[in-house]
Structure formats: structure tokens, C-alpha cells
PDB file of C-alpha atoms in Angstrom:
ATOM      1  CA  UNK A  19       0.000   0.000   0.000  1.00  0.00           C
ATOM      2  CA  UNK A  20       1.293   3.445  -0.874  1.00  0.00           C
ATOM      3  CA  UNK A  21       1.286   6.156   1.753  1.00  0.00           C
ATOM      4  CA  UNK A  22       1.609   9.934   1.961  1.00  0.00           C
ATOM      5  CA  UNK A  23      -0.946  10.557  -0.795  1.00  0.00           C
ATOM      6  CA  UNK A  24      -2.258  14.143  -0.934  1.00  0.00           C
ATOM      7  CA  UNK A  25      -5.350  14.743  -3.065  1.00  0.00           C
ATOM      8  CA  UNK A  26      -4.960  18.395  -4.071  1.00  0.00           C
ATOM      9  CA  UNK A  27      -8.464  18.767  -5.541  1.00  0.00           C
ATOM     10  CA  UNK A  28     -11.618  16.934  -4.450  1.00  0.00           C
ATOM     11  CA  UNK A  29     -15.330  17.688  -4.034  1.00  0.00           C
ATOM     12  CA  UNK A  30     -16.435  15.628  -1.045  1.00  0.00           C
ATOM     13  CA  UNK A  31     -18.823  18.447  -0.117  1.00  0.00           C
ATOM     14  CA  UNK A  32     -21.189  17.488  -2.991  1.00  0.00           C
ATOM     15  CA  UNK A  33     -24.252  15.314  -3.249  1.00  0.00           C
ATOM     16  CA  UNK A  34     -22.297  12.430  -4.806  1.00  0.00           C
ATOM     17  CA  UNK A  35     -20.769  11.665  -1.412  1.00  0.00           C
ATOM     18  CA  UNK A  36     -23.672  11.037   0.929  1.00  0.00           C
ATOM     19  CA  UNK A  37     -21.486   8.242   2.355  1.00  0.00           C
ATOM     20  CA  UNK A  38     -18.640  10.671   3.118  1.00  0.00           C
ATOM     21  CA  UNK A  39     -18.644  10.007   6.860  1.00  0.00           C
ATOM     22  CA  UNK A  40     -17.798   6.344   6.204  1.00  0.00           C
ATOM     23  CA  UNK A  41     -15.553   6.946   3.194  1.00  0.00           C
ATOM     24  CA  UNK A  42     -13.267   9.705   4.471  1.00  0.00           C
ATOM     25  CA  UNK A  43     -11.971   7.876   7.578  1.00  0.00           C
ATOM     26  CA  UNK A  44     -11.341   4.823   5.390  1.00  0.00           C
ATOM     27  CA  UNK A  45      -9.240   6.914   2.982  1.00  0.00           C
ATOM     28  CA  UNK A  46      -7.098   8.347   5.773  1.00  0.00           C
ATOM     29  CA  UNK A  47      -6.557   4.872   7.192  1.00  0.00           C
ATOM     30  CA  UNK A  48      -5.321   3.640   3.810  1.00  0.00           C
ATOM     31  CA  UNK A  49      -2.551   5.919   2.613  1.00  0.00           C
ATOM     32  CA  UNK A  50      -4.205   9.321   2.140  1.00  0.00           C
ATOM     33  CA  UNK A  51      -2.495  12.018   4.220  1.00  0.00           C
ATOM     34  CA  UNK A  52      -4.336  15.113   3.000  1.00  0.00           C
ATOM     35  CA  UNK A  53      -7.269  16.345   0.946  1.00  0.00           C
ATOM     36  CA  UNK A  54      -8.019  19.798  -0.421  1.00  0.00           C
ATOM     37  CA  UNK A  55     -11.817  19.959  -0.604  1.00  0.00           C
ATOM     38  CA  UNK A  56     -12.774  22.539  -3.217  1.00  0.00           C
ATOM     39  CA  UNK A  57     -15.877  24.673  -3.540  1.00  0.00           C
ATOM     40  CA  UNK A  58     -17.532  25.602  -6.827  1.00  0.00           C
ATOM     41  CA  UNK A  59     -20.413  27.789  -5.602  1.00  0.00           C
ATOM     42  CA  UNK A  60     -21.436  29.758  -2.548  1.00  0.00           C
ATOM     43  CA  UNK A  61     -23.478  26.776  -1.382  1.00  0.00           C
ATOM     44  CA  UNK A  62     -20.523  24.408  -1.655  1.00  0.00           C
ATOM     45  CA  UNK A  63     -18.318  27.054  -0.030  1.00  0.00           C
ATOM     46  CA  UNK A  64     -20.496  26.826   3.062  1.00  0.00           C
ATOM     47  CA  UNK A  65     -20.524  23.036   2.875  1.00  0.00           C
ATOM     48  CA  UNK A  66     -16.761  22.625   2.556  1.00  0.00           C
ATOM     49  CA  UNK A  67     -15.926  24.723   5.602  1.00  0.00           C
ATOM     50  CA  UNK A  68     -18.400  22.674   7.632  1.00  0.00           C
ATOM     51  CA  UNK A  69     -16.972  19.406   6.294  1.00  0.00           C
ATOM     52  CA  UNK A  70     -13.276  20.114   6.722  1.00  0.00           C
ATOM     53  CA  UNK A  71     -13.766  21.337  10.285  1.00  0.00           C
ATOM     54  CA  UNK A  72     -14.685  17.737  11.163  1.00  0.00           C
ATOM     55  CA  UNK A  73     -11.623  15.937   9.768  1.00  0.00           C
ATOM     56  CA  UNK A  74      -7.920  16.214  10.444  1.00  0.00           C
ATOM     57  CA  UNK A  75      -6.026  16.345   7.163  1.00  0.00           C
ATOM     58  CA  UNK A  76      -8.849  17.981   5.201  1.00  0.00           C
ATOM     59  CA  UNK A  77      -8.657  21.601   4.081  1.00  0.00           C
ATOM     60  CA  UNK A  78     -10.913  23.989   2.172  1.00  0.00           C
ATOM     61  CA  UNK A  79     -10.712  26.094  -0.944  1.00  0.00           C
ATOM     62  CA  UNK A  80     -13.550  28.618  -1.115  1.00  0.00           C
ATOM     63  CA  UNK A  81     -14.755  30.413  -4.216  1.00  0.00           C
ATOM     64  CA  UNK A  82     -17.072  30.244  -7.207  1.00  0.00           C
ATOM     65  CA  UNK A  83     -16.592  28.314 -10.457  1.00  0.00           C
ATOM     66  CA  UNK A  84     -16.972  30.335 -13.695  1.00  0.00           C
ATOM     67  CA  UNK A  85     -20.229  28.574 -14.565  1.00  0.00           C
ATOM     68  CA  UNK A  86     -21.707  29.687 -11.220  1.00  0.00           C
ATOM     69  CA  UNK A  87     -20.636  33.340 -11.013  1.00  0.00           C
ATOM     70  CA  UNK A  88     -23.645  34.847 -12.809  1.00  0.00           C
ATOM     71  CA  UNK A  89     -25.497  35.730  -9.624  1.00  0.00           C
ATOM     72  CA  UNK A  90     -22.590  36.574  -7.328  1.00  0.00           C
ATOM     73  CA  UNK A  91     -23.293  39.529  -5.066  1.00  0.00           C
ATOM     74  CA  UNK A  92     -21.323  41.890  -2.846  1.00  0.00           C
ATOM     75  CA  UNK A  93     -22.628  39.917   0.118  1.00  0.00           C
ATOM     76  CA  UNK A  94     -21.003  36.796  -1.359  1.00  0.00           C
ATOM     77  CA  UNK A  95     -17.632  38.520  -1.549  1.00  0.00           C
ATOM     78  CA  UNK A  96     -17.983  39.668   2.043  1.00  0.00           C
ATOM     79  CA  UNK A  97     -18.791  36.115   3.120  1.00  0.00           C
ATOM     80  CA  UNK A  98     -15.717  34.808   1.274  1.00  0.00           C
ATOM     81  CA  UNK A  99     -13.604  37.360   3.141  1.00  0.00           C
ATOM     82  CA  UNK A 100     -15.134  36.301   6.439  1.00  0.00           C
ATOM     83  CA  UNK A 101     -14.695  32.573   5.840  1.00  0.00           C
ATOM     84  CA  UNK A 102     -11.122  33.035   4.615  1.00  0.00           C
ATOM     85  CA  UNK A 103     -10.010  33.577   8.217  1.00  0.00           C
ATOM     86  CA  UNK A 104     -11.036  30.083   9.284  1.00  0.00           C
ATOM     87  CA  UNK A 105      -7.934  27.973  10.016  1.00  0.00           C
ATOM     88  CA  UNK A 106      -8.815  25.208   7.521  1.00  0.00           C
ATOM     89  CA  UNK A 107      -9.339  27.612   4.585  1.00  0.00           C
ATOM     90  CA  UNK A 108      -6.147  27.474   2.527  1.00  0.00           C
ATOM     91  CA  UNK A 109      -7.056  28.717  -0.986  1.00  0.00           C
ATOM     92  CA  UNK A 110      -9.508  30.591  -3.204  1.00  0.00           C
ATOM     93  CA  UNK A 111     -11.010  28.217  -5.740  1.00  0.00           C
ATOM     94  CA  UNK A 112     -12.003  26.891  -7.926  1.00  0.00           C
ATOM     95  CA  UNK A 113     -12.078  30.026 -10.039  1.00  0.00           C
ATOM     96  CA  UNK A 114     -11.327  30.766 -13.671  1.00  0.00           C
ATOM     97  CA  UNK A 115     -12.913  30.639 -17.115  1.00  0.00           C
ATOM     98  CA  UNK A 116     -15.013  28.006 -18.880  1.00  0.00           C
ATOM     99  CA  UNK A 117     -16.080  28.658 -22.477  1.00  0.00           C
ATOM    100  CA  UNK A 118     -17.298  25.108 -23.054  1.00  0.00           C
ATOM    101  CA  UNK A 119     -20.673  25.910 -21.516  1.00  0.00           C
ATOM    102  CA  UNK A 120     -22.698  29.031 -22.279  1.00  0.00           C
ATOM    103  CA  UNK A 121     -24.338  29.387 -18.847  1.00  0.00           C
ATOM    104  CA  UNK A 122     -22.455  32.625 -18.125  1.00  0.00           C
ATOM    105  CA  UNK A 123     -21.209  35.131 -20.697  1.00  0.00           C
ATOM    106  CA  UNK A 124     -17.414  35.303 -21.058  1.00  0.00           C
ATOM    107  CA  UNK A 125     -17.293  38.941 -19.994  1.00  0.00           C
ATOM    108  CA  UNK A 126     -19.158  38.146 -16.783  1.00  0.00           C
ATOM    109  CA  UNK A 127     -16.811  35.224 -16.142  1.00  0.00           C
ATOM    110  CA  UNK A 128     -13.798  37.468 -16.646  1.00  0.00           C
ATOM    111  CA  UNK A 129     -15.211  40.092 -14.282  1.00  0.00           C
ATOM    112  CA  UNK A 130     -15.613  37.624 -11.435  1.00  0.00           C
ATOM    113  CA  UNK A 131     -12.383  35.815 -12.206  1.00  0.00           C
ATOM    114  CA  UNK A 132     -10.561  39.120 -11.813  1.00  0.00           C
ATOM    115  CA  UNK A 133     -12.443  39.956  -8.646  1.00  0.00           C
ATOM    116  CA  UNK A 134     -11.597  36.597  -7.096  1.00  0.00           C
ATOM    117  CA  UNK A 135      -7.957  36.916  -8.168  1.00  0.00           C
ATOM    118  CA  UNK A 136      -7.923  40.327  -6.492  1.00  0.00           C
ATOM    119  CA  UNK A 137      -9.523  38.823  -3.390  1.00  0.00           C
ATOM    120  CA  UNK A 138      -6.851  36.110  -3.224  1.00  0.00           C
ATOM    121  CA  UNK A 139      -4.156  38.790  -3.438  1.00  0.00           C
ATOM    122  CA  UNK A 140      -5.870  40.799  -0.697  1.00  0.00           C
ATOM    123  CA  UNK A 141      -6.080  37.739   1.551  1.00  0.00           C
ATOM    124  CA  UNK A 142      -2.624  36.402   0.600  1.00  0.00           C
ATOM    125  CA  UNK A 143      -4.064  33.027  -0.376  1.00  0.00           C
ATOM    126  CA  UNK A 144      -3.164  30.809  -3.339  1.00  0.00           C
ATOM    127  CA  UNK A 145      -5.712  30.148  -6.080  1.00  0.00           C
ATOM    128  CA  UNK A 146      -7.030  26.972  -7.688  1.00  0.00           C
ATOM    129  CA  UNK A 147      -7.646  27.661 -11.362  1.00  0.00           C
ATOM    130  CA  UNK A 148     -10.258  26.095 -13.643  1.00  0.00           C
ATOM    131  CA  UNK A 149      -9.673  26.660 -17.362  1.00  0.00           C
ATOM    132  CA  UNK A 150     -11.676  24.975 -20.105  1.00  0.00           C
ATOM    133  CA  UNK A 151     -11.479  26.069 -23.735  1.00  0.00           C
ATOM    134  CA  UNK A 152     -10.217  29.434 -22.467  1.00  0.00           C
ATOM    135  CA  UNK A 153      -6.458  28.914 -22.258  1.00  0.00           C
ATOM    136  CA  UNK A 154      -5.283  32.260 -23.620  1.00  0.00           C
ATOM    137  CA  UNK A 155      -7.760  34.431 -21.696  1.00  0.00           C
ATOM    138  CA  UNK A 156      -6.967  32.490 -18.526  1.00  0.00           C
ATOM    139  CA  UNK A 157      -3.244  32.920 -19.066  1.00  0.00           C
ATOM    140  CA  UNK A 158      -3.589  36.643 -19.774  1.00  0.00           C
ATOM    141  CA  UNK A 159      -5.344  37.248 -16.459  1.00  0.00           C
ATOM    142  CA  UNK A 160      -2.914  35.048 -14.559  1.00  0.00           C
ATOM    143  CA  UNK A 161      -0.047  36.990 -16.110  1.00  0.00           C
ATOM    144  CA  UNK A 162      -1.718  40.251 -15.085  1.00  0.00           C
ATOM    145  CA  UNK A 163      -2.242  39.283 -11.435  1.00  0.00           C
ATOM    146  CA  UNK A 164       0.546  36.708 -10.958  1.00  0.00           C
ATOM    147  CA  UNK A 165      -1.066  34.786  -8.090  1.00  0.00           C
ATOM    148  CA  UNK A 166       0.379  31.825  -6.256  1.00  0.00           C
ATOM    149  CA  UNK A 167      -1.589  28.735  -7.156  1.00  0.00           C
ATOM    150  CA  UNK A 168      -2.288  25.718  -9.317  1.00  0.00           C
ATOM    151  CA  UNK A 169      -3.974  25.180 -12.659  1.00  0.00           C
ATOM    152  CA  UNK A 170      -5.997  22.114 -11.829  1.00  0.00           C
ATOM    153  CA  UNK A 171      -7.045  19.210 -14.062  1.00  0.00           C
ATOM    154  CA  UNK A 172      -4.587  20.440 -16.658  1.00  0.00           C
ATOM    155  CA  UNK A 173      -5.669  19.727 -20.227  1.00  0.00           C
ATOM    156  CA  UNK A 174      -3.684  22.281 -22.212  1.00  0.00           C
ATOM    157  CA  UNK A 175      -0.590  22.017 -24.332  1.00  0.00           C
ATOM    158  CA  UNK A 176       2.950  21.458 -23.137  1.00  0.00           C
ATOM    159  CA  UNK A 177       3.849  24.897 -24.496  1.00  0.00           C
ATOM    160  CA  UNK A 178       1.154  26.562 -22.381  1.00  0.00           C
ATOM    161  CA  UNK A 179       2.231  24.509 -19.362  1.00  0.00           C
ATOM    162  CA  UNK A 180       5.718  25.964 -19.756  1.00  0.00           C
ATOM    163  CA  UNK A 181       4.261  29.488 -19.854  1.00  0.00           C
ATOM    164  CA  UNK A 182       2.280  28.811 -16.664  1.00  0.00           C
ATOM    165  CA  UNK A 183       5.380  27.417 -14.991  1.00  0.00           C
ATOM    166  CA  UNK A 184       7.228  30.640 -15.828  1.00  0.00           C
ATOM    167  CA  UNK A 185       4.561  32.471 -13.816  1.00  0.00           C
ATOM    168  CA  UNK A 186       5.464  30.296 -10.818  1.00  0.00           C
ATOM    169  CA  UNK A 187       2.306  28.198 -10.919  1.00  0.00           C
ATOM    170  CA  UNK A 188       1.867  24.528 -10.114  1.00  0.00           C
ATOM    171  CA  UNK A 189       0.164  22.107 -12.513  1.00  0.00           C
ATOM    172  CA  UNK A 190      -2.316  19.474 -11.327  1.00  0.00           C
ATOM    173  CA  UNK A 191      -3.093  16.222 -13.126  1.00  0.00           C
ATOM    174  CA  UNK A 192      -6.091  13.910 -12.716  1.00  0.00           C
ATOM    175  CA  UNK A 193      -6.929  10.378 -13.777  1.00  0.00           C
ATOM    176  CA  UNK A 194      -7.096  11.632 -17.356  1.00  0.00           C
ATOM    177  CA  UNK A 195      -3.348  10.986 -17.490  1.00  0.00           C
ATOM    178  CA  UNK A 196      -4.159   7.241 -17.483  1.00  0.00           C
ATOM    179  CA  UNK A 197      -6.474   7.363 -20.517  1.00  0.00           C
ATOM    180  CA  UNK A 198      -5.272   5.856 -23.783  1.00  0.00           C
ATOM    181  CA  UNK A 199      -5.956   9.102 -25.680  1.00  0.00           C
ATOM    182  CA  UNK A 200      -4.192  11.338 -23.137  1.00  0.00           C
ATOM    183  CA  UNK A 201      -1.321  12.352 -25.421  1.00  0.00           C
ATOM    184  CA  UNK A 202      -1.476  16.072 -24.562  1.00  0.00           C
ATOM    185  CA  UNK A 203      -1.644  15.369 -20.832  1.00  0.00           C
ATOM    186  CA  UNK A 204       1.388  13.077 -21.061  1.00  0.00           C
ATOM    187  CA  UNK A 205       3.357  15.647 -23.084  1.00  0.00           C
ATOM    188  CA  UNK A 206       2.504  18.323 -20.529  1.00  0.00           C
ATOM    189  CA  UNK A 207       3.436  16.115 -17.581  1.00  0.00           C
ATOM    190  CA  UNK A 208       6.824  15.543 -19.179  1.00  0.00           C
ATOM    191  CA  UNK A 209       7.666  19.266 -19.022  1.00  0.00           C
ATOM    192  CA  UNK A 210       6.438  19.896 -15.464  1.00  0.00           C
ATOM    193  CA  UNK A 211       9.308  19.574 -12.974  1.00  0.00           C
ATOM    194  CA  UNK A 212       8.759  17.485  -9.878  1.00  0.00           C
ATOM    195  CA  UNK A 213       8.714  20.520  -7.603  1.00  0.00           C
ATOM    196  CA  UNK A 214       5.705  22.010  -9.458  1.00  0.00           C
ATOM    197  CA  UNK A 215       3.630  18.859  -9.867  1.00  0.00           C
ATOM    198  CA  UNK A 216       0.383  18.066  -8.034  1.00  0.00           C
ATOM    199  CA  UNK A 217      -1.928  15.076  -8.260  1.00  0.00           C
ATOM    200  CA  UNK A 218      -5.674  15.230  -7.786  1.00  0.00           C
ATOM    201  CA  UNK A 219      -8.870  13.314  -8.313  1.00  0.00           C
ATOM    202  CA  UNK A 220     -11.339  16.123  -9.049  1.00  0.00           C
ATOM    203  CA  UNK A 221     -13.644  13.515  -7.534  1.00  0.00           C
ATOM    204  CA  UNK A 222     -16.363  12.439  -8.049  1.00  0.00           C
ATOM    205  CA  UNK A 223     -15.202  13.043 -11.657  1.00  0.00           C
ATOM    206  CA  UNK A 224     -12.202  11.896 -13.708  1.00  0.00           C
ATOM    207  CA  UNK A 225     -11.782   8.379 -12.363  1.00  0.00           C
ATOM    208  CA  UNK A 226      -8.593   6.820 -13.795  1.00  0.00           C
ATOM    209  CA  UNK A 227      -8.292   3.592 -15.690  1.00  0.00           C
ATOM    210  CA  UNK A 228      -9.304   0.899 -14.771  1.00  0.00           C
ATOM    211  CA  UNK A 229     -12.176   2.704 -13.007  1.00  0.00           C
ATOM    212  CA  UNK A 230     -13.069   5.143 -15.790  1.00  0.00           C
ATOM    213  CA  UNK A 231     -16.759   6.036 -15.695  1.00  0.00           C
ATOM    214  CA  UNK A 232     -17.195   5.194 -12.011  1.00  0.00           C
ATOM    215  CA  UNK A 233     -17.438   7.584  -9.086  1.00  0.00           C
ATOM    216  CA  UNK A 234     -13.910   8.664  -8.279  1.00  0.00           C
ATOM    217  CA  UNK A 235     -12.425   9.022  -4.797  1.00  0.00           C
ATOM    218  CA  UNK A 236      -8.958   9.601  -3.374  1.00  0.00           C
ATOM    219  CA  UNK A 237      -8.101   5.902  -3.180  1.00  0.00           C
ATOM    220  CA  UNK A 238      -7.877   5.926  -6.986  1.00  0.00           C
ATOM    221  CA  UNK A 239      -4.857   8.244  -6.904  1.00  0.00           C
ATOM    222  CA  UNK A 240      -2.849   5.025  -6.752  1.00  0.00           C
ATOM    223  CA  UNK A 241      -3.415   4.669 -10.506  1.00  0.00           C
ATOM    224  CA  UNK A 242      -2.891   8.339 -11.368  1.00  0.00           C
ATOM    225  CA  UNK A 243       0.302   8.483  -9.324  1.00  0.00           C
ATOM    226  CA  UNK A 244       1.661   5.256 -10.765  1.00  0.00           C
ATOM    227  CA  UNK A 245       1.197   6.553 -14.316  1.00  0.00           C
ATOM    228  CA  UNK A 246       2.783   9.910 -13.518  1.00  0.00           C
ATOM    229  CA  UNK A 247       5.691   8.157 -11.822  1.00  0.00           C
ATOM    230  CA  UNK A 248       6.221   6.144 -14.986  1.00  0.00           C
ATOM    231  CA  UNK A 249       6.268   9.348 -17.054  1.00  0.00           C
ATOM    232  CA  UNK A 250       8.709  11.026 -14.631  1.00  0.00           C
ATOM    233  CA  UNK A 251      10.840   7.851 -14.337  1.00  0.00           C
ATOM    234  CA  UNK A 252      10.681   7.636 -10.543  1.00  0.00           C
ATOM    235  CA  UNK A 253       9.020   5.226  -8.125  1.00  0.00           C
ATOM    236  CA  UNK A 254       5.315   5.742  -7.305  1.00  0.00           C
ATOM    237  CA  UNK A 255       6.141   6.323  -3.634  1.00  0.00           C
ATOM    238  CA  UNK A 256       8.617   9.065  -4.527  1.00  0.00           C
ATOM    239  CA  UNK A 257       5.933  10.628  -6.712  1.00  0.00           C
ATOM    240  CA  UNK A 258       3.465  10.605  -3.814  1.00  0.00           C
ATOM    241  CA  UNK A 259       6.064  11.986  -1.405  1.00  0.00           C
ATOM    242  CA  UNK A 260       7.032  14.822  -3.732  1.00  0.00           C
ATOM    243  CA  UNK A 261       3.478  15.826  -4.654  1.00  0.00           C
ATOM    244  CA  UNK A 262       2.383  15.779  -0.998  1.00  0.00           C
ATOM    245  CA  UNK A 263       5.330  18.012  -0.170  1.00  0.00           C
ATOM    246  CA  UNK A 264       4.342  20.345  -3.009  1.00  0.00           C
ATOM    247  CA  UNK A 265       0.722  20.541  -1.854  1.00  0.00           C
ATOM    248  CA  UNK A 266       1.779  21.400   1.674  1.00  0.00           C
ATOM    249  CA  UNK A 267       4.148  24.071   0.399  1.00  0.00           C
ATOM    250  CA  UNK A 268       1.594  25.686  -1.917  1.00  0.00           C
ATOM    251  CA  UNK A 269      -1.258  25.663   0.592  1.00  0.00           C
ATOM    252  CA  UNK A 270       1.023  26.476   3.559  1.00  0.00           C
ATOM    253  CA  UNK A 271       0.066  23.399   5.546  1.00  0.00           C
ATOM    254  CA  UNK A 272       2.357  22.399   8.394  1.00  0.00           C
ATOM    255  CA  UNK A 273       3.336  18.800   9.038  1.00  0.00           C
TER     256      UNK A 273
END
């Protein structure tokens, strides 16, 4: 059994994990050492801070996903500021741009992406970035604000990964790296140095092979980490050790 596995992006606060109170202790008893539980809306922001307060080794990212920002209010920003002072809140996220769906106009997404980047700067917190079919606009705003943080579930090109690395950002990979058609993800992983690499589930989504299509959870990082270790030509345990160390450094978690 591998140990010291840090899941840098999960959504245990959602409705897919009604069994979370049985599942989470099992994960921590079987190799998982840390989980960053990530919000995507104001509702899930409230849920994650309640959840992570109950478990050692779980931490919160608070913020609003680009597909959910359409109705954000000043009161929401004030609540984010208030919640940011809780000891388990370690990041603003997930925030960014998503042009795949047309729920929220790009200009509205950009407005709230900028506001949440500004908030992270104000609070001196790292960011967790979502970018889908919006690579250049995402990069332009990251270059403008230069936050600490990670681009999660990376699906862009190796060339763009190198540009993001030059900004000092980390890159997170999911179970997609195990898929047979994951050529771009593999090429990108090859250019990310070990000290900027994170692993994540994005659970309940993105389950790796051989569990593709099932509900994902942090136990499945065994497969993601093994594939990334193969790409980086190191042992899986070294991969888990290094990525856990990176997660703790980025999110300023002691121990």
C-alpha cells in the first residue's frame, strides 16, 4: 500500500458523497495524508468549511466556479472574506474561465475571475484555477495578477504549461493521465518539474483507468500516481512523497 498521498483537488462536499462520513476515515486509514476539498459555488463554499472542520487532514478552498458566477453579489464577496479567516481555509477556488458551456457570458466570467484573483491577493491566499477552452484568456489574467496557485485538471498544451510554470504556478493532473488518448496530458506532464507537480482526483469526476466512468475518490490516486511516476521515471512512492510536499508548500500546511 502506498502512503503519503495528498489529493490536491476533491469535491467531497457534494451530493455524490452522501457516504462521506464512512468513506473519508477509510481513505485516511489507507494511505491518504491530505485532501483539499474545493468549492464551486457559494453553497458548496459553506458546505466545505463545515466538512473540513470535522476531519484532520482535510482543508478547504472557497470560491465560485466560472459557470456559477452569474449571480454573485457583494454579500457573497464579504462572506468569502469572512470565511477566509477560518484555520482550515487554505485557498480561493475553484475560479477561472469556462467557455465550453454558455451558462455565463465570457465577460461576466472574466469580471468575477478578476475579482476573485484580487480577493486572493488581498487575503494572501493561493488560487485553484479552472480553465476549459479558455487557455489564452486564462493565461492573460494570470499573467496580469501573478497569483500563487495551481492550474488544476490540466488539459492544455505542453507549451502553455511551460508558460504557466514561468509564472510560478503549479500544474495538477487527474486520472485523465491514465487514458489511452491522453497524449497532450502526457506531453505536458513531461515538461512539469517534480517541484511544481500536483496530483488530484477532481472527484467524483475523472476516475482513472481501470475505473473510468465510475465515481472517483482519493483511493484511486494510486493509478494516477503510478502513471505519472512512470512518465517522470521515478518510483510511485517518490511521486506521492514529492506531490504531498508540493501541496503542503503551496497551501502552507504544516506537518
